[in-house]
Structures are given as structure tokens and as C-alpha cells.
Short mmCIF file of N, CA and C in Angstrom, two decimals:
data_model
loop_
_atom_site.label_atom_id
_atom_site.label_comp_id
_atom_site.label_asym_id
_atom_site.label_seq_id
_atom_site.Cartn_x
_atom_site.Cartn_y
_atom_site.Cartn_z
N MET A 194 -67.89 19.94 32.24
CA MET A 194 -66.53 19.87 31.13
C MET A 194 -67.81 19.55 30.08
N THR A 195 -66.97 20.06 28.62
CA THR A 195 -67.94 20.10 27.56
C THR A 195 -67.65 18.11 26.87
N GLU A 196 -68.58 17.80 25.97
CA GLU A 196 -68.01 16.70 25.51
C GLU A 196 -66.56 16.28 24.84
N SER A 197 -66.21 17.37 23.85
CA SER A 197 -65.41 17.71 23.17
C SER A 197 -64.20 17.45 24.00
N ALA A 198 -64.39 18.28 25.11
CA ALA A 198 -63.07 18.70 26.32
C ALA A 198 -62.81 17.08 26.59
N ARG A 199 -63.47 16.64 27.46
CA ARG A 199 -63.40 15.54 27.94
C ARG A 199 -63.21 14.53 26.94
N ALA A 200 -63.50 14.57 25.88
CA ALA A 200 -62.57 13.41 24.98
C ALA A 200 -61.57 13.93 24.58
N THR A 201 -60.87 14.95 24.75
CA THR A 201 -59.41 15.25 24.53
C THR A 201 -58.87 15.26 25.73
N TYR A 202 -59.30 15.07 27.33
CA TYR A 202 -58.63 14.65 27.99
C TYR A 202 -58.73 13.04 27.86
N VAL A 203 -59.34 12.31 27.69
CA VAL A 203 -59.49 10.58 27.85
C VAL A 203 -58.36 10.45 26.75
N TRP A 204 -58.49 10.58 26.00
CA TRP A 204 -57.32 10.77 24.38
C TRP A 204 -56.41 11.07 24.65
N ALA A 205 -55.54 12.16 25.77
CA ALA A 205 -54.57 12.54 26.01
C ALA A 205 -54.18 11.45 27.13
N GLY A 206 -54.87 10.80 27.63
CA GLY A 206 -54.67 10.05 28.97
C GLY A 206 -54.54 8.40 28.29
N LEU A 207 -54.88 7.91 26.94
CA LEU A 207 -54.80 6.85 26.44
C LEU A 207 -53.38 6.99 25.88
N VAL A 208 -52.83 8.12 25.16
CA VAL A 208 -52.01 8.52 24.48
C VAL A 208 -50.39 8.20 25.57
N MET A 209 -50.42 8.37 26.47
CA MET A 209 -49.77 8.40 27.90
C MET A 209 -49.53 7.26 28.23
N ALA A 210 -50.94 6.00 28.81
CA ALA A 210 -50.86 5.21 29.02
C ALA A 210 -50.27 4.15 27.84
N THR A 211 -50.23 4.85 27.02
CA THR A 211 -50.18 3.56 25.58
C THR A 211 -48.21 4.25 25.57
N GLY A 212 -47.78 5.00 25.84
CA GLY A 212 -46.35 5.47 26.01
C GLY A 212 -45.69 4.62 27.03
N LEU A 213 -46.37 4.74 28.28
CA LEU A 213 -45.92 3.86 29.71
C LEU A 213 -45.95 2.69 29.89
N THR A 214 -47.18 1.93 28.48
CA THR A 214 -46.59 0.92 28.44
C THR A 214 -45.99 0.42 27.53
N CYS A 215 -45.53 0.84 26.48
CA CYS A 215 -44.27 0.68 26.05
C CYS A 215 -42.76 1.28 26.45
N TRP A 216 -43.11 1.46 27.17
CA TRP A 216 -41.70 2.33 28.34
C TRP A 216 -41.45 0.89 28.82
N LEU A 217 -42.57 0.35 29.91
CA LEU A 217 -42.55 -0.89 30.58
C LEU A 217 -41.89 -2.14 29.45
N GLY A 218 -42.25 -1.96 28.11
CA GLY A 218 -41.87 -3.01 27.65
C GLY A 218 -40.34 -2.92 27.48
N ILE A 219 -40.22 -2.04 26.69
CA ILE A 219 -38.75 -1.59 26.54
C ILE A 219 -37.84 -1.44 27.94
N ALA A 220 -38.32 -0.70 28.17
CA ALA A 220 -36.98 -0.35 29.69
C ALA A 220 -37.28 -1.16 30.60
N HIS A 221 -38.63 -2.13 31.04
CA HIS A 221 -38.65 -2.66 31.73
C HIS A 221 -37.52 -2.80 33.32
N PRO A 222 -37.15 -2.12 34.40
CA PRO A 222 -37.08 -1.94 34.82
C PRO A 222 -36.61 -3.05 36.58
N PHE A 223 -37.92 -3.46 36.19
CA PHE A 223 -37.88 -4.07 37.57
C PHE A 223 -38.54 -5.60 37.26
N ALA A 224 -38.25 -6.05 35.32
CA ALA A 224 -37.87 -7.23 35.32
C ALA A 224 -37.26 -8.22 35.61
N ALA A 225 -35.76 -7.68 36.13
CA ALA A 225 -34.56 -8.40 36.99
C ALA A 225 -35.39 -8.78 38.13
N SER A 226 -36.21 -8.16 38.84
CA SER A 226 -36.39 -8.96 40.39
C SER A 226 -37.81 -9.74 40.16
N SER A 227 -38.78 -9.03 39.05
CA SER A 227 -39.95 -9.56 39.09
C SER A 227 -40.30 -9.35 37.75
N PRO A 228 -40.54 -10.88 37.30
CA PRO A 228 -40.38 -10.88 35.81
C PRO A 228 -42.06 -10.72 35.28
N ARG A 229 -42.75 -10.91 36.06
CA ARG A 229 -44.17 -11.05 36.17
C ARG A 229 -44.85 -10.04 36.13
N LEU A 230 -44.30 -9.01 36.96
CA LEU A 230 -44.81 -8.14 37.22
C LEU A 230 -45.37 -7.23 36.25
N VAL A 231 -44.04 -7.07 35.27
CA VAL A 231 -44.79 -6.50 34.17
C VAL A 231 -45.61 -6.93 32.73
N PRO A 232 -45.60 -7.59 32.21
CA PRO A 232 -47.02 -8.29 32.23
C PRO A 232 -47.88 -8.08 32.63
N ALA A 233 -48.59 -7.93 34.07
CA ALA A 233 -49.39 -7.36 34.94
C ALA A 233 -49.40 -7.10 34.62
N LEU A 234 -48.48 -5.72 35.27
CA LEU A 234 -49.15 -4.12 34.58
C LEU A 234 -49.48 -3.31 33.50
N ALA A 235 -49.13 -4.28 32.79
CA ALA A 235 -49.34 -3.95 30.67
C ALA A 235 -50.66 -4.19 31.10
N ILE A 236 -51.20 -5.61 31.46
CA ILE A 236 -52.81 -5.98 31.59
C ILE A 236 -53.19 -5.25 31.76
N ALA A 237 -52.84 -4.36 33.24
CA ALA A 237 -53.70 -3.36 34.25
C ALA A 237 -53.94 -2.06 33.02
N ILE A 238 -52.93 -1.80 32.63
CA ILE A 238 -53.32 -0.29 31.82
C ILE A 238 -53.68 -0.60 30.75
N ALA A 239 -53.91 -1.83 29.95
CA ALA A 239 -54.59 -1.44 29.04
C ALA A 239 -56.02 -2.08 29.73
N ALA A 240 -56.45 -2.62 30.43
CA ALA A 240 -57.92 -2.58 31.19
C ALA A 240 -58.63 -1.36 31.28
N GLY A 241 -57.47 -0.41 31.80
CA GLY A 241 -57.92 1.08 32.27
C GLY A 241 -58.25 1.76 30.36
N LYS A 242 -57.41 1.14 29.69
CA LYS A 242 -57.38 2.26 28.64
C LYS A 242 -58.82 1.04 27.53
N ALA A 243 -59.03 0.42 28.00
CA ALA A 243 -60.64 -0.56 27.33
C ALA A 243 -61.76 0.03 28.56
N TRP A 244 -61.56 0.49 29.89
CA TRP A 244 -62.46 1.23 30.27
C TRP A 244 -62.94 2.31 29.90
N PHE A 245 -61.76 3.25 29.35
CA PHE A 245 -62.06 4.58 29.24
C PHE A 245 -62.77 4.70 27.28
N ILE A 246 -62.11 3.79 26.84
CA ILE A 246 -62.83 3.25 25.34
C ILE A 246 -64.37 3.30 25.39
N GLY A 247 -64.15 2.38 26.09
CA GLY A 247 -65.91 1.76 26.07
C GLY A 247 -66.68 3.24 27.04
N LEU A 248 -66.30 3.60 27.83
CA LEU A 248 -67.30 4.44 28.01
C LEU A 248 -67.38 5.95 28.08
N ASP A 249 -66.34 6.24 26.92
CA ASP A 249 -66.25 7.71 26.87
C ASP A 249 -66.25 7.93 25.05
N PHE A 250 -65.69 6.64 24.12
CA PHE A 250 -66.26 6.62 22.76
C PHE A 250 -67.18 5.92 22.14
N MET A 251 -67.19 4.72 23.17
CA MET A 251 -68.52 3.76 22.44
C MET A 251 -69.66 3.96 23.27
N GLU A 252 -69.89 5.37 24.03
CA GLU A 252 -70.46 5.75 24.86
C GLU A 252 -71.51 5.25 25.48
N ILE A 253 -70.92 3.98 26.31
CA ILE A 253 -71.30 3.53 27.11
C ILE A 253 -71.90 4.16 28.68
N ARG A 254 -71.15 5.13 28.66
CA ARG A 254 -71.08 6.09 30.47
C ARG A 254 -73.06 6.67 30.06
N GLY A 255 -73.02 6.86 29.16
CA GLY A 255 -74.92 7.26 29.06
C GLY A 255 -75.45 6.40 28.41
N ALA A 256 -74.93 5.60 28.72
CA ALA A 256 -76.19 4.39 27.83
C ALA A 256 -76.58 3.64 29.56
N ALA A 257 -77.96 2.57 29.74
CA ALA A 257 -78.70 2.18 30.49
C ALA A 257 -77.75 1.18 31.71
N PRO A 258 -77.92 1.35 33.16
CA PRO A 258 -77.44 1.23 33.98
C PRO A 258 -77.39 -0.24 33.75
N GLY A 259 -77.69 -1.04 33.43
CA GLY A 259 -77.81 -2.56 33.06
C GLY A 259 -76.08 -3.22 32.20
N LEU A 260 -76.62 -2.29 31.24
CA LEU A 260 -74.98 -2.83 29.87
C LEU A 260 -74.05 -1.81 30.87
N ARG A 261 -73.56 -0.62 31.54
CA ARG A 261 -72.94 -0.24 32.34
C ARG A 261 -72.03 -1.36 32.88
N LEU A 262 -72.86 -1.47 33.88
CA LEU A 262 -72.35 -2.85 34.58
C LEU A 262 -71.76 -3.80 34.12
N ALA A 263 -72.39 -4.24 33.04
CA ALA A 263 -72.42 -5.20 32.44
C ALA A 263 -71.21 -5.24 31.74
N PHE A 264 -70.67 -4.18 31.29
CA PHE A 264 -69.15 -4.02 30.41
C PHE A 264 -68.25 -3.98 31.67
N GLN A 265 -68.85 -3.01 32.64
CA GLN A 265 -67.81 -2.93 33.81
C GLN A 265 -67.12 -4.09 34.72
N GLY A 266 -68.38 -4.88 34.65
CA GLY A 266 -68.08 -6.55 35.96
C GLY A 266 -67.29 -7.27 33.98
N TRP A 267 -67.72 -7.70 33.11
CA TRP A 267 -67.07 -8.22 32.20
C TRP A 267 -65.32 -7.82 32.02
N LEU A 268 -65.52 -6.60 32.48
CA LEU A 268 -63.95 -6.10 32.07
C LEU A 268 -63.57 -6.11 33.36
N LEU A 269 -63.96 -6.38 34.47
CA LEU A 269 -62.97 -6.52 35.06
C LEU A 269 -62.80 -8.10 35.57
N THR A 270 -63.49 -8.60 35.22
CA THR A 270 -63.66 -10.58 35.33
C THR A 270 -62.69 -10.75 34.25
N VAL A 271 -62.60 -10.30 33.22
CA VAL A 271 -61.31 -10.82 32.39
C VAL A 271 -59.87 -10.14 32.93
N THR A 272 -59.81 -8.94 33.42
CA THR A 272 -58.60 -8.17 33.86
C THR A 272 -58.18 -9.30 34.85
N ALA A 273 -59.02 -9.38 36.03
CA ALA A 273 -58.87 -10.15 36.81
C ALA A 273 -58.56 -11.63 36.32
N THR A 274 -58.89 -12.38 36.10
CA THR A 274 -58.15 -13.71 35.70
C THR A 274 -57.18 -13.67 34.80
N LEU A 275 -56.67 -12.73 33.70
CA LEU A 275 -55.34 -12.55 33.40
C LEU A 275 -54.50 -12.21 33.85
N ILE A 276 -54.41 -11.16 34.83
CA ILE A 276 -53.52 -10.86 35.68
C ILE A 276 -52.95 -12.78 37.04
N THR A 277 -54.35 -12.83 37.56
CA THR A 277 -54.42 -14.15 38.17
C THR A 277 -53.34 -15.06 37.45
N LEU A 278 -53.66 -14.93 35.69
CA LEU A 278 -53.33 -16.53 35.31
C LEU A 278 -51.63 -16.16 35.19
N ILE A 279 -51.33 -14.86 34.65
CA ILE A 279 -50.05 -14.27 34.60
C ILE A 279 -49.03 -14.31 36.15
N LEU A 280 -49.59 -14.06 37.26
CA LEU A 280 -49.42 -14.07 37.97
C LEU A 280 -48.78 -16.04 39.22
N ILE A 281 -49.39 -16.69 38.45
CA ILE A 281 -49.66 -17.94 39.41
C ILE A 281 -48.21 -19.08 39.32
#
């Protein structure tokens, strides 16, 4: 797969993830049964978007392994902390 094709697929996925987050914020079908689930899902979707943006559009995918590992570790730590704080 060429880089431009990959960028197009990643961009389309980011657009769909944004649409899903908007739908969760408007429709929130699970909000009545679990009001903390919607924000946790929104954080998880945002983390996925940040991961793709970092790796593909900020070109961390081709960077040194240490930088890539630091980015992914930071993203995982921040995401886990935020979701934990929401669910407590």
C-alpha cells in the first residue's frame, strides 16, 4: 500500500471515529444505564485517533523505536488514567 493510500484510509477512519463520537454525544443510547460509559468510550476513541495521527501524520511510525515506544507509552498512560478517573 502506498503512503498516500494509507493516509487516505487513515483519514477516512478518523472521520468515521469523529462521527461515532458525535453520535455518542447526541444519541448516547447507554447513558441511562451507565452514564460513565459514554465519556469513557469517547476518551478511548480519542486515544485511537491520537495514535493514528501520531503514527501516520506526524510520521512517528518511521521514527526511532525509542521515540515510537515513548509516544505509545505516554498515550496508553494518559488514556488509562483518564478512563480510570471517569469510572471511579
